[in-house]
Short mmCIF file of C-alpha atoms in Angstrom, two decimals:
data_model
loop_
_atom_site.label_atom_id
_atom_site.label_comp_id
_atom_site.label_asym_id
_atom_site.label_seq_id
_atom_site.Cartn_x
_atom_site.Cartn_y
_atom_site.Cartn_z
CA MET A 1200 55.16 55.42 -20.20
CA ASN A 1201 56.22 56.48 -16.75
CA ILE A 1202 53.43 54.47 -14.52
CA ARG A 1203 53.59 56.37 -11.44
CA TYR A 1204 49.94 57.73 -12.16
CA PHE A 1205 48.69 54.42 -13.03
CA LYS A 1206 45.48 54.74 -10.62
CA THR A 1207 44.27 57.13 -13.15
CA ILE A 1208 44.49 54.90 -16.40
CA VAL A 1209 42.90 51.70 -15.00
CA PRO A 1210 39.52 52.51 -14.25
CA ALA A 1211 38.48 53.67 -18.09
CA ALA A 1212 40.60 50.25 -19.10
CA ALA A 1213 38.74 47.80 -16.38
CA LEU A 1214 35.64 49.19 -17.21
CA LEU A 1215 36.33 47.68 -21.18
CA LEU A 1216 37.19 44.59 -19.20
CA THR A 1217 34.52 44.02 -16.64
CA ALA A 1218 33.26 40.88 -18.26
CA GLY A 1219 36.23 38.94 -18.13
CA LEU A 1220 38.20 40.71 -15.73
CA SER A 1221 36.42 43.11 -12.52
CA SER A 1222 36.24 40.88 -9.43
CA CYS A 1223 37.12 37.28 -10.19
CA THR A 1224 40.48 34.90 -9.92
CA GLY A 1225 40.24 34.67 -14.16
CA ASP A 1226 41.95 31.44 -15.69
CA LEU A 1227 43.43 30.17 -12.35
CA ASP A 1228 40.06 30.47 -10.42
CA VAL A 1229 37.33 28.37 -10.56
CA THR A 1230 35.38 30.21 -12.73
CA PRO A 1231 38.01 30.97 -15.69
CA ILE A 1232 37.56 33.54 -18.19
CA ASN A 1233 35.79 32.43 -21.05
CA PRO A 1234 38.98 32.51 -24.25
CA ASN A 1235 36.21 32.69 -26.51
CA LEU A 1236 34.69 35.92 -25.13
CA ALA A 1237 35.32 39.17 -27.83
CA LEU A 1238 36.14 41.89 -25.44
CA GLU A 1239 37.07 45.12 -26.43
CA TYR A 1240 40.13 46.44 -24.16
CA ASP A 1241 42.63 49.61 -23.77
CA ALA A 1242 45.79 48.04 -24.11
CA ASP A 1243 47.54 50.99 -21.87
CA GLY A 1244 44.95 50.48 -19.44
CA LEU A 1245 45.54 46.49 -19.45
CA PHE A 1246 49.01 47.04 -18.93
CA ASN A 1247 48.76 49.28 -16.64
CA LYS A 1248 46.72 46.88 -14.63
CA CYS A 1249 49.33 43.78 -14.44
CA TYR A 1250 51.75 46.48 -12.27
CA ALA A 1251 48.82 48.04 -10.32
CA ASN A 1252 47.95 44.57 -9.04
CA ILE A 1253 50.74 44.41 -7.22
CA ALA A 1254 50.38 48.08 -5.39
CA LEU A 1255 46.36 48.69 -4.92
CA GLN A 1256 43.37 46.69 -3.83
CA GLY A 1257 41.53 47.15 -6.70
CA ASN A 1258 40.22 50.41 -9.43
CA GLY A 1259 39.37 52.47 -6.16
CA GLY A 1260 42.02 52.57 -4.48
CA ALA A 1261 42.26 52.33 -0.91
CA ASN A 1262 38.61 53.00 0.05
CA GLY A 1263 37.22 51.20 -3.29
CA ASP A 1264 36.23 47.54 -4.40
CA CYS A 1265 38.70 44.52 -4.17
CA ASP A 1266 38.82 43.20 -7.18
CA ILE A 1267 38.69 39.74 -5.59
CA ASP A 1268 34.87 38.81 -4.84
CA GLY A 1269 34.74 37.98 -0.50
CA LEU A 1270 37.52 39.25 0.40
CA ASP A 1271 39.01 42.54 2.45
CA GLY A 1272 40.51 44.94 -0.35
CA GLY A 1273 42.39 46.40 3.09
CA THR A 1274 43.85 42.59 4.10
CA THR A 1275 44.41 41.46 0.57
CA GLY A 1276 46.86 43.80 -0.76
CA PHE A 1277 49.81 42.03 -2.03
CA VAL A 1278 52.68 43.63 0.08
CA ARG A 1279 50.59 42.84 3.41
CA GLN A 1280 50.13 39.65 2.53
CA MET A 1281 53.88 38.34 1.18
CA TRP A 1282 55.09 40.16 4.39
CA ASN A 1283 52.58 38.65 6.84
CA SER A 1284 52.99 35.14 5.50
CA ASN A 1285 57.07 35.61 5.17
CA GLU A 1286 57.52 37.66 8.62
CA LEU A 1287 55.17 36.72 11.10
CA THR A 1288 55.75 33.03 11.01
CA THR A 1289 59.45 33.72 11.68
CA ASP A 1290 62.16 35.16 14.44
CA GLU A 1291 61.64 38.70 13.13
CA ALA A 1292 57.98 39.82 13.99
CA ILE A 1293 55.10 39.50 16.16
CA CYS A 1294 51.73 40.94 16.30
CA SER A 1295 48.99 40.65 18.49
CA TRP A 1296 45.87 41.80 16.41
CA GLY A 1297 42.84 40.03 16.53
CA ASP A 1298 42.63 39.48 12.82
CA ASP A 1299 42.12 35.92 12.03
CA GLY A 1300 44.91 33.74 11.02
CA ILE A 1301 47.42 36.36 12.65
CA GLN A 1302 47.98 33.91 15.55
CA GLN A 1303 48.09 31.04 13.64
CA PHE A 1304 51.23 32.64 11.50
CA CYS A 1305 52.84 33.64 14.66
CA TYR A 1306 52.86 30.50 16.12
CA ASN A 1307 53.16 28.50 12.99
CA THR A 1308 49.90 26.81 13.10
CA TYR A 1309 48.57 27.82 9.72
CA ASP A 1310 46.62 25.04 7.70
CA ALA A 1311 44.81 24.88 4.69
CA SER A 1312 41.72 27.06 6.49
CA HIS A 1313 43.54 30.13 6.63
CA PRO A 1314 41.98 33.53 5.48
CA MET A 1315 45.04 35.44 4.75
CA LEU A 1316 46.96 32.36 2.79
CA ASN A 1317 44.00 32.77 0.61
CA GLY A 1318 43.98 36.22 0.13
CA TYR A 1319 47.87 35.58 -0.34
CA TYR A 1320 46.97 33.02 -3.07
CA ALA A 1321 44.32 34.84 -4.43
CA ARG A 1322 45.67 37.88 -5.45
CA LEU A 1323 48.74 36.03 -6.89
CA THR A 1324 46.53 33.95 -9.32
CA THR A 1325 44.91 37.49 -9.69
CA GLY A 1326 47.38 38.67 -11.19
CA ILE A 1327 48.73 36.54 -13.33
CA SER A 1328 45.24 35.91 -14.50
CA TYR A 1329 45.36 40.09 -15.59
CA CYS A 1330 48.79 38.95 -17.48
CA ASN A 1331 47.70 36.03 -19.43
CA GLN A 1332 44.94 38.29 -20.64
CA TYR A 1333 47.68 41.13 -21.40
CA ILE A 1334 49.64 38.79 -23.01
CA ASN A 1335 47.20 36.92 -25.15
CA VAL A 1336 44.94 39.74 -26.48
CA ALA A 1337 47.76 43.01 -26.75
CA GLY A 1338 51.32 40.74 -26.54
CA GLY A 1339 52.04 41.59 -30.19
CA GLN A 1340 51.62 45.39 -29.74
CA ASP A 1341 54.46 46.19 -28.17
CA ALA A 1342 57.86 43.82 -27.34
CA THR A 1343 58.82 45.55 -24.78
CA LYS A 1344 55.38 45.73 -22.61
CA THR A 1345 54.91 42.22 -23.07
CA ALA A 1346 58.65 41.22 -21.41
CA GLU A 1347 57.39 43.24 -18.75
CA ILE A 1348 54.47 41.75 -18.24
CA ARG A 1349 56.10 38.72 -19.19
CA PHE A 1350 58.12 38.72 -16.13
CA ILE A 1351 55.49 40.34 -13.81
CA ARG A 1352 53.97 36.97 -14.34
CA ALA A 1353 56.76 35.15 -13.68
CA PHE A 1354 57.72 37.01 -10.29
CA GLU A 1355 54.11 36.04 -9.34
CA TYR A 1356 54.74 32.38 -10.38
CA TYR A 1357 57.73 32.06 -8.38
CA LEU A 1358 55.86 33.65 -5.03
CA LEU A 1359 53.24 30.97 -5.72
CA MET A 1360 55.72 28.56 -6.19
CA ASP A 1361 57.65 29.18 -3.30
CA ALA A 1362 54.70 29.75 -0.56
CA PHE A 1363 52.33 26.96 -1.86
CA GLY A 1364 54.78 24.04 -3.58
CA ASN A 1365 52.47 22.72 -5.97
CA ILE A 1366 50.49 25.02 -8.23
CA PRO A 1367 47.88 26.11 -10.74
CA PHE A 1368 49.47 27.08 -13.99
CA ALA A 1369 48.14 28.26 -16.86
CA THR A 1370 49.15 30.34 -20.10
CA GLU A 1371 46.67 30.75 -21.69
CA LEU A 1372 42.92 31.56 -20.77
CA THR A 1373 41.93 28.36 -19.90
CA ASN A 1374 41.66 25.77 -17.19
CA PRO A 1375 45.07 25.76 -15.00
CA ALA A 1376 46.81 22.25 -15.10
CA ARG A 1377 48.84 21.58 -12.21
CA MET A 1378 52.49 21.88 -11.82
CA THR A 1379 54.77 20.59 -9.48
CA ARG A 1380 57.55 22.91 -7.63
CA GLU A 1381 60.31 22.03 -9.76
CA GLU A 1382 58.23 21.93 -12.98
CA ALA A 1383 57.74 25.38 -12.11
CA TYR A 1384 61.29 26.22 -10.99
CA ASN A 1385 61.86 24.83 -14.42
CA TRP A 1386 59.65 26.64 -16.31
CA ILE A 1387 60.08 30.10 -14.58
CA GLU A 1388 63.69 30.37 -15.24
CA GLN A 1389 63.28 29.27 -18.60
CA GLU A 1390 60.53 32.25 -19.10
CA LEU A 1391 62.97 34.79 -17.55
CA LEU A 1392 66.13 33.58 -19.81
CA ASP A 1393 63.52 34.15 -23.21
CA LEU A 1394 62.26 37.18 -21.66
CA GLU A 1395 65.31 39.32 -20.91
CA PRO A 1396 66.59 40.45 -24.01
CA GLY A 1397 63.21 42.01 -24.38
CA LEU A 1398 63.53 44.17 -21.56
CA SER A 1399 65.01 47.67 -21.66
CA ASP A 1400 68.64 47.74 -20.45
CA ALA A 1401 69.45 47.56 -17.19
CA LYS A 1402 69.48 51.82 -15.94
CA ALA A 1403 68.83 53.15 -12.50
CA LYS A 1404 66.17 55.39 -12.30
CA LYS A 1405 64.32 58.33 -10.63
CA SER A 1406 60.87 59.63 -9.92
CA THR A 1407 61.62 62.04 -12.58
CA ASP A 1408 63.06 59.65 -14.83
CA ALA A 1409 60.70 58.06 -17.99
CA ASN A 1410 59.59 54.32 -16.99
CA TYR A 1411 60.52 55.14 -13.20
CA GLY A 1412 58.77 51.64 -11.83
CA ARG A 1413 58.74 49.50 -14.57
CA VAL A 1414 61.04 46.26 -14.83
CA ASP A 1415 64.19 46.47 -17.16
CA LYS A 1416 66.49 43.63 -17.67
CA ALA A 1417 68.29 43.95 -13.73
CA ALA A 1418 64.86 42.61 -12.59
CA ALA A 1419 65.26 39.48 -14.65
CA TRP A 1420 68.43 39.07 -13.03
CA MET A 1421 67.49 39.92 -9.62
CA LEU A 1422 64.95 37.27 -10.10
CA LEU A 1423 67.37 34.68 -11.62
CA MET A 1424 69.68 35.15 -8.60
CA ARG A 1425 66.85 34.81 -6.12
CA LEU A 1426 65.73 31.33 -8.02
CA TYR A 1427 69.22 29.88 -8.33
CA LEU A 1428 70.22 30.93 -4.68
CA ASN A 1429 67.48 28.65 -3.58
CA ALA A 1430 67.41 26.10 -6.19
CA GLU A 1431 68.36 23.13 -3.08
CA VAL A 1432 65.27 23.92 -1.63
CA TYR A 1433 62.78 23.82 -4.48
CA THR A 1434 64.34 21.28 -6.88
CA GLY A 1435 67.00 19.35 -4.41
CA THR A 1436 69.79 20.61 -6.99
CA ALA A 1437 72.16 23.74 -5.74
CA GLN A 1438 73.05 26.28 -8.15
CA TRP A 1439 75.40 28.95 -6.39
CA ALA A 1440 77.67 29.62 -9.26
CA LYS A 1441 74.68 30.96 -11.21
CA ALA A 1442 73.80 32.72 -7.81
CA ALA A 1443 76.76 34.45 -7.56
CA GLU A 1444 77.02 34.90 -11.88
CA TYR A 1445 73.80 36.55 -11.46
CA ALA A 1446 74.35 38.88 -8.39
CA LYS A 1447 77.59 40.11 -9.74
CA LYS A 1448 76.16 41.28 -13.21
CA LEU A 1449 73.78 43.29 -10.67
CA MET A 1450 77.00 44.69 -8.74
CA ASP A 1451 78.25 45.82 -11.49
CA SER A 1452 75.24 47.53 -13.61
CA ASP A 1453 74.39 51.16 -13.27
CA TYR A 1454 72.08 50.39 -9.97
CA ARG A 1455 73.82 51.21 -7.09
CA LEU A 1456 73.71 51.39 -2.71
CA ASN A 1457 72.84 54.32 -1.76
CA THR A 1458 75.62 55.54 0.44
CA GLN A 1459 75.36 59.53 0.98
CA GLY A 1460 72.69 59.91 3.59
CA THR A 1461 71.70 64.03 4.83
CA GLU A 1462 72.32 65.58 7.76
CA TYR A 1463 68.93 64.78 8.88
CA TRP A 1464 68.94 60.96 8.20
CA SER A 1465 70.93 57.98 7.48
CA ALA A 1466 71.86 57.30 3.78
CA TYR A 1467 69.93 53.73 5.06
CA GLN A 1468 66.99 55.10 6.55
CA MET A 1469 66.51 57.13 3.31
CA LEU A 1470 65.28 53.46 1.60
CA PHE A 1471 62.35 53.46 3.71
CA MET A 1472 61.17 57.09 3.38
CA GLY A 1473 58.74 59.64 1.64
CA ASP A 1474 60.98 60.72 -0.97
CA ASN A 1475 62.72 57.30 -1.22
CA GLY A 1476 61.77 57.59 -5.26
CA GLU A 1477 63.06 61.39 -5.61
CA THR A 1478 66.41 61.20 -3.82
CA ASN A 1479 69.42 58.42 -4.75
CA ALA A 1480 67.63 55.93 -2.89
CA ALA A 1481 65.97 55.21 -5.84
CA TYR A 1482 68.89 54.08 -7.68
CA GLU A 1483 69.20 50.64 -5.27
CA ALA A 1484 65.65 50.10 -6.43
CA VAL A 1485 65.37 47.66 -8.75
CA PHE A 1486 62.16 47.01 -8.43
CA PRO A 1487 60.27 49.99 -6.68
CA ILE A 1488 56.34 49.31 -6.39
CA LEU A 1489 55.05 52.95 -6.64
CA CYS A 1490 52.98 54.64 -4.20
CA ASP A 1491 51.56 58.26 -3.91
CA GLY A 1492 49.72 59.48 -1.04
CA LEU A 1493 47.36 61.54 -3.64
CA LYS A 1494 46.75 58.97 -6.56
CA THR A 1495 47.95 55.55 -5.51
CA THR A 1496 46.34 55.06 -1.85
CA SER A 1497 46.03 51.45 -0.80
CA TRP A 1498 46.12 49.97 3.33
CA GLY A 1499 48.30 47.27 1.68
CA THR A 1500 51.52 48.24 0.71
CA SER A 1501 53.65 51.75 1.97
CA LEU A 1502 50.85 52.15 4.58
CA PHE A 1503 50.60 48.63 5.96
CA LEU A 1504 54.23 48.84 6.86
CA ILE A 1505 54.35 52.41 8.61
CA ALA A 1506 50.82 52.52 10.33
CA SER A 1507 51.26 49.07 11.62
CA THR A 1508 54.60 49.44 13.13
CA PHE A 1509 54.13 52.63 15.24
CA ASP A 1510 51.65 53.54 17.99
CA GLY A 1511 50.44 56.85 18.91
CA ALA A 1512 54.24 56.79 21.71
CA MET A 1513 56.68 56.49 19.14
CA HIS A 1514 58.20 59.15 18.21
CA ALA A 1515 60.81 57.91 15.93
CA ASN A 1516 62.00 61.97 14.24
CA ARG A 1517 64.12 63.69 17.38
CA TYR A 1518 63.36 66.56 15.36
CA ASP A 1519 59.38 66.85 15.08
CA THR A 1520 58.05 67.34 18.81
CA ASN A 1521 54.32 66.41 17.82
CA GLU A 1522 52.49 64.46 19.97
CA ALA A 1523 50.73 62.20 17.26
CA ALA A 1524 53.21 59.10 16.36
CA THR A 1525 56.19 60.72 14.54
CA ASN A 1526 56.00 58.51 11.67
CA GLY A 1527 55.41 61.09 8.81
CA THR A 1528 51.58 60.13 8.88
CA GLN A 1529 48.19 60.60 11.04
CA GLU A 1530 47.98 56.31 10.81
CA LYS A 1531 49.38 54.36 14.33
CA TRP A 1532 47.46 51.12 14.45
CA GLY A 1533 50.00 49.34 16.90
CA GLY A 1534 50.79 46.00 15.69
CA ASN A 1535 53.91 44.57 14.05
CA ARG A 1536 57.01 44.52 16.80
CA ALA A 1537 60.14 42.91 16.83
CA ARG A 1538 60.87 39.39 18.05
CA LYS A 1539 63.39 39.83 20.95
CA ASN A 1540 65.78 37.46 18.42
CA LEU A 1541 65.78 39.99 16.12
CA VAL A 1542 67.07 43.07 18.02
CA LEU A 1543 69.89 40.75 19.52
CA LYS A 1544 70.97 40.50 15.95
CA PHE A 1545 72.50 43.64 16.56
CA PHE A 1546 73.08 43.28 20.22
CA PRO A 1547 74.73 40.15 20.86
CA ASP A 1548 75.79 41.13 24.12
CA GLY A 1549 71.89 41.25 25.05
CA ASN A 1550 72.51 44.83 26.79
CA VAL A 1551 69.82 46.57 24.71
CA PRO A 1552 69.00 50.27 26.20
CA ASN A 1553 65.27 51.08 26.46
CA VAL A 1554 65.57 54.57 23.90
CA PRO A 1555 64.29 55.95 20.83
CA SER A 1556 65.15 54.48 17.75
CA TYR A 1557 67.38 57.15 16.32
CA GLN A 1558 69.54 56.22 19.76
CA MET A 1559 68.74 52.85 19.30
CA ALA A 1560 71.00 53.14 16.39
CA GLU A 1561 74.06 54.92 17.55
CA THR A 1562 74.11 52.65 20.74
CA ALA A 1563 74.78 49.29 18.42
CA GLY A 1564 76.72 51.61 15.99
CA ASP A 1565 74.82 50.15 13.16
CA ASP A 1566 72.33 53.01 11.16
CA ARG A 1567 70.11 49.44 10.61
CA ALA A 1568 68.85 49.34 14.31
CA LEU A 1569 66.07 51.25 14.05
CA PHE A 1570 64.03 49.61 17.07
CA TRP A 1571 61.86 51.57 19.70
CA GLY A 1572 62.45 50.53 23.19
CA VAL A 1573 60.79 53.36 25.54
CA ASP A 1574 58.38 52.20 27.77
CA HIS A 1575 58.88 48.40 25.94
CA THR A 1576 59.82 45.11 26.58
CA LEU A 1577 62.53 43.16 24.99
CA ASP A 1578 61.75 40.07 25.71
CA ASN A 1579 57.85 38.99 24.39
CA VAL A 1580 56.70 37.90 27.56
CA LEU A 1581 53.29 37.21 26.39
CA GLY A 1582 53.41 36.44 22.62
CA PHE A 1583 50.47 36.94 20.88
CA ALA A 1584 48.46 37.61 23.95
CA GLY A 1585 50.83 40.71 24.79
CA ASP A 1586 49.95 44.44 23.62
CA PHE A 1587 51.98 46.66 21.57
CA SER A 1588 54.44 46.95 24.27
CA ASP A 1589 55.62 43.25 24.69
CA GLY A 1590 58.80 43.37 22.12
CA PHE A 1591 60.45 46.33 20.70
CA GLY A 1592 58.53 48.74 17.61
CA VAL A 1593 60.42 49.44 14.62
CA ALA A 1594 60.98 52.24 12.61
CA LYS A 1595 62.58 51.36 9.42
CA PHE A 1596 59.20 52.64 7.68
CA ILE A 1597 58.08 56.33 7.62
CA ASN A 1598 56.84 59.07 5.29
CA TYR A 1599 58.72 61.45 6.50
CA LYS A 1600 61.11 63.13 3.50
CA SER A 1601 64.78 63.46 3.85
CA THR A 1602 64.90 66.95 2.73
CA GLY A 1603 64.69 68.57 5.64
CA PRO A 1604 64.65 67.47 9.70
CA ALA A 1605 60.58 67.58 10.08
CA VAL A 1606 59.36 67.11 5.83
CA LEU A 1607 56.39 65.41 5.46
CA GLY A 1608 54.80 63.82 2.71
CA SER A 1609 51.73 64.98 0.42
CA ASP A 1610 49.24 63.38 2.45
CA ALA A 1611 48.67 62.96 6.32
CA GLN A 1612 47.16 59.97 5.54
CA PHE A 1613 48.71 57.96 2.73
CA PRO A 1614 52.42 57.81 2.31
CA ASP A 1615 54.37 58.82 -0.76
CA ALA A 1616 57.29 56.15 0.42
CA ASP A 1617 57.88 53.47 -2.59
CA PHE A 1618 57.98 50.09 -1.53
CA PHE A 1619 61.72 48.44 -2.59
CA MET A 1620 60.58 45.20 -4.01
CA PHE A 1621 63.87 44.21 -5.38
CA ARG A 1622 66.81 46.24 -4.38
CA LEU A 1623 70.46 46.03 -4.81
CA ALA A 1624 71.88 45.15 -1.44
CA GLU A 1625 69.91 41.70 -2.31
CA ALA A 1626 72.82 41.30 -5.03
CA TYR A 1627 75.88 42.05 -2.27
CA LEU A 1628 74.42 39.40 -0.04
CA THR A 1629 73.81 36.80 -2.23
CA PHE A 1630 77.39 37.32 -3.83
CA ALA A 1631 78.45 36.62 -0.24
CA GLU A 1632 76.53 33.92 0.33
CA ALA A 1633 76.81 31.75 -2.96
CA THR A 1634 80.63 32.19 -2.93
CA ALA A 1635 80.72 30.95 0.41
CA ARG A 1636 78.56 28.20 -0.19
CA GLN A 1637 81.49 27.64 -2.90
CA ASN A 1638 84.13 27.65 -0.37
CA GLY A 1639 83.27 25.20 2.35
CA GLY A 1640 80.81 27.54 4.29
CA ASN A 1641 83.33 30.71 4.86
CA ALA A 1642 82.80 33.53 3.08
CA THR A 1643 85.51 34.82 0.41
CA SER A 1644 87.51 37.70 -0.03
CA GLU A 1645 85.21 39.25 -2.10
CA GLY A 1646 82.47 37.94 -0.45
CA ILE A 1647 83.52 39.44 2.67
CA GLU A 1648 84.34 42.63 0.37
CA ALA A 1649 80.59 42.81 -0.19
CA LEU A 1650 79.46 42.40 2.98
CA ASN A 1651 81.65 45.31 4.58
CA ALA A 1652 80.58 47.62 2.01
CA LEU A 1653 76.70 47.02 3.38
CA ARG A 1654 77.82 47.48 6.78
CA SER A 1655 80.05 50.67 5.94
CA ARG A 1656 76.86 51.96 4.80
CA ALA A 1657 75.32 51.47 8.11
CA HIS A 1658 78.50 52.72 9.78
CA ALA A 1659 79.08 49.18 11.49
CA SER A 1660 82.52 48.16 11.84
CA HIS A 1661 84.29 46.19 9.16
CA LYS A 1662 84.40 41.79 9.80
CA SER A 1663 87.45 39.99 8.93
CA SER A 1664 85.50 36.84 8.39
CA PHE A 1665 82.02 35.34 7.95
CA THR A 1666 80.92 31.92 8.65
CA MET A 1667 76.92 30.59 7.12
CA ASP A 1668 75.20 31.47 10.25
CA GLU A 1669 76.84 35.23 10.14
CA ILE A 1670 75.66 35.56 6.87
CA LEU A 1671 71.94 34.49 7.19
CA ASP A 1672 72.41 37.11 10.41
CA GLU A 1673 73.72 39.95 7.91
CA TRP A 1674 70.20 39.13 5.71
CA SER A 1675 68.04 39.83 8.76
CA ARG A 1676 70.56 43.45 9.56
CA GLU A 1677 70.14 44.77 5.95
CA PHE A 1678 66.50 43.16 4.91
CA TYR A 1679 64.44 42.98 8.34
CA PHE A 1680 60.47 43.55 7.97
CA GLU A 1681 61.20 43.44 4.12
CA GLY A 1682 59.06 40.48 3.52
CA ARG A 1683 61.82 37.70 3.06
CA ARG A 1684 62.77 36.26 6.12
CA ARG A 1685 60.94 33.05 6.02
CA VAL A 1686 62.66 31.94 2.57
CA ASP A 1687 66.25 32.68 3.91
CA LEU A 1688 65.21 30.59 6.93
CA ILE A 1689 64.66 27.61 5.01
CA ARG A 1690 67.43 28.12 2.81
CA HIS A 1691 69.65 27.92 5.60
CA GLY A 1692 67.56 25.11 7.49
CA LYS A 1693 66.76 26.66 10.45
CA TYR A 1694 62.91 26.96 10.02
CA GLY A 1695 60.62 23.94 9.81
CA GLY A 1696 61.94 19.84 11.03
CA ASP A 1697 62.13 18.05 13.53
CA ASN A 1698 66.31 18.60 13.82
CA VAL A 1699 66.39 22.27 13.39
CA ASN A 1700 66.74 23.29 16.96
CA TYR A 1701 67.20 26.81 15.94
CA ASN A 1702 64.24 28.52 18.26
CA TRP A 1703 63.16 31.77 18.83
CA ALA A 1704 60.73 33.53 20.69
CA TRP A 1705 57.18 32.00 20.60
CA LYS A 1706 58.06 29.39 17.68
CA GLY A 1707 55.71 26.91 17.18
CA GLY A 1708 53.68 28.53 20.27
CA VAL A 1709 55.86 27.86 23.02
CA LYS A 1710 57.86 30.87 24.68
CA GLU A 1711 61.19 29.15 24.41
CA GLY A 1712 60.36 28.00 20.76
CA ARG A 1713 60.28 24.59 19.61
CA ASN A 1714 60.86 22.62 16.25
CA PHE A 1715 57.38 21.67 13.89
CA PRO A 1716 57.64 19.72 10.95
CA ALA A 1717 59.17 19.79 7.54
CA THR A 1718 56.16 20.01 5.76
CA ARG A 1719 55.60 23.38 6.69
CA ASN A 1720 58.10 25.22 4.83
CA VAL A 1721 55.62 24.92 2.18
CA PHE A 1722 51.72 26.39 3.47
CA ALA A 1723 48.68 24.43 2.40
CA ILE A 1724 46.60 24.67 -0.58
CA PRO A 1725 43.85 27.06 0.76
CA ALA A 1726 40.87 24.05 1.24
CA ALA A 1727 38.69 26.22 -1.70
CA GLN A 1728 41.53 25.41 -4.16
CA VAL A 1729 42.33 21.77 -4.06
CA LYS A 1730 39.98 20.52 -6.90
CA GLY A 1731 40.66 19.47 -10.73
CA ALA A 1732 44.66 18.73 -10.97
CA ILE A 1733 45.04 20.48 -7.48
CA ILE A 1734 46.23 18.48 -4.73
CA GLN A 1735 46.75 19.89 -0.88
CA ASN A 1736 50.66 19.67 0.18
CA PRO A 1737 51.97 17.17 2.51
CA GLY A 1738 51.19 17.42 6.10
CA TYR A 1739 48.07 19.61 5.68
#
């Protein structure tokens, strides 16, 4: 089954499940699904709903009702809140919107009343409930589909555990128990090992291929790889050899880096464009989240990444002379922009030009340096209080298609650009880091080769050695604004802690940056969810 058009499948099934699923967070919420309630269901519809929770706010697309009572659908999108919690809290992104919770993210002052963390928590637990429902009522119908839904549930549990530490846990339609972070790690690991044989073989796909968008064995390998890479944070025991083992499995798989650009667009830029599911860029996407400007619309997935990083003055397409912002859509919200520290990863001498993004990449000698400097200041002088020009714009995500200089998507408002939740480049960086960890903190020859493969793709010069700090910088250069930076900083000991002394602009709410307690390496459990077996994290 191709799930690109799951929006057209989900509503009919959801109507049959209204009594048990609509507008509640299910078995992980205060009002659990009644396990004794007999429901009719459509197995295909419920299967698609488990995937759709990651891409859509609810059954009605961008302007329909949200699945979660009391929360705004536009701001509770899965990708949007994963991004906010992992980017605005770091050295990469800052925003000055007045939305409740933005300033607390930017200044690392989030607490148990934070509305966006409440939305993220609810989105994850809602998705887990959908997966539990499918597994419990339809799990015996198709072994491969059941393995996929078990994977999605494990992925959502992983994000919940990573963000919140101790978590509610249920696999049946019952009230949840509490799992510590280490217990959750052990369960996720075993669940992935158990389900992996039931997934389809690891095979790179485009949107024109059957089952594009559905997870296969490579997705399980990647989540295991990510779990092992961060094992020391989660359990106190490092698993570098296992992280490297799964990274190598992915590097040797059918998936491959996109290394071929076009006359108009670089190979790296093609990963974030409106036709990334139709070109060879798709072969790098181990787990793409599908977006279609006509059929799967959302304010919280690719449109959020595209529109929030552009204002009306940014013309990031050198071939398009329209006065409107050239991000490929009519949406230009002017919110999320780069912190100075991110841009300096590409200009270590501090000599950063105020030029358009396409000239910025050329000047940096790195295709990944997609920053807009025209009429922007590099230094985030006012932080949260500043406007969109207080920091460089980021032109990484666009809705143009790579087939020409200015080919637009299927809709003027909503993008066709898929969001690559997992992409193969992560395996190259993981392999380099994990093997360096076993080599006294310096990259091995094989690790250097892996890192230089990514630098080659970006037309950046090769390096003959990498320290751990330089590997961390490569993580940022390759994956900035993709919703993972907080995790990398914590693993490298450069996030929370009284003795960290790695500061960035406005870290902890002061311009020069300051340390904050290590207890903020996990977020507060939303106050309304601290009940029953669930206890609040230390420091909140």
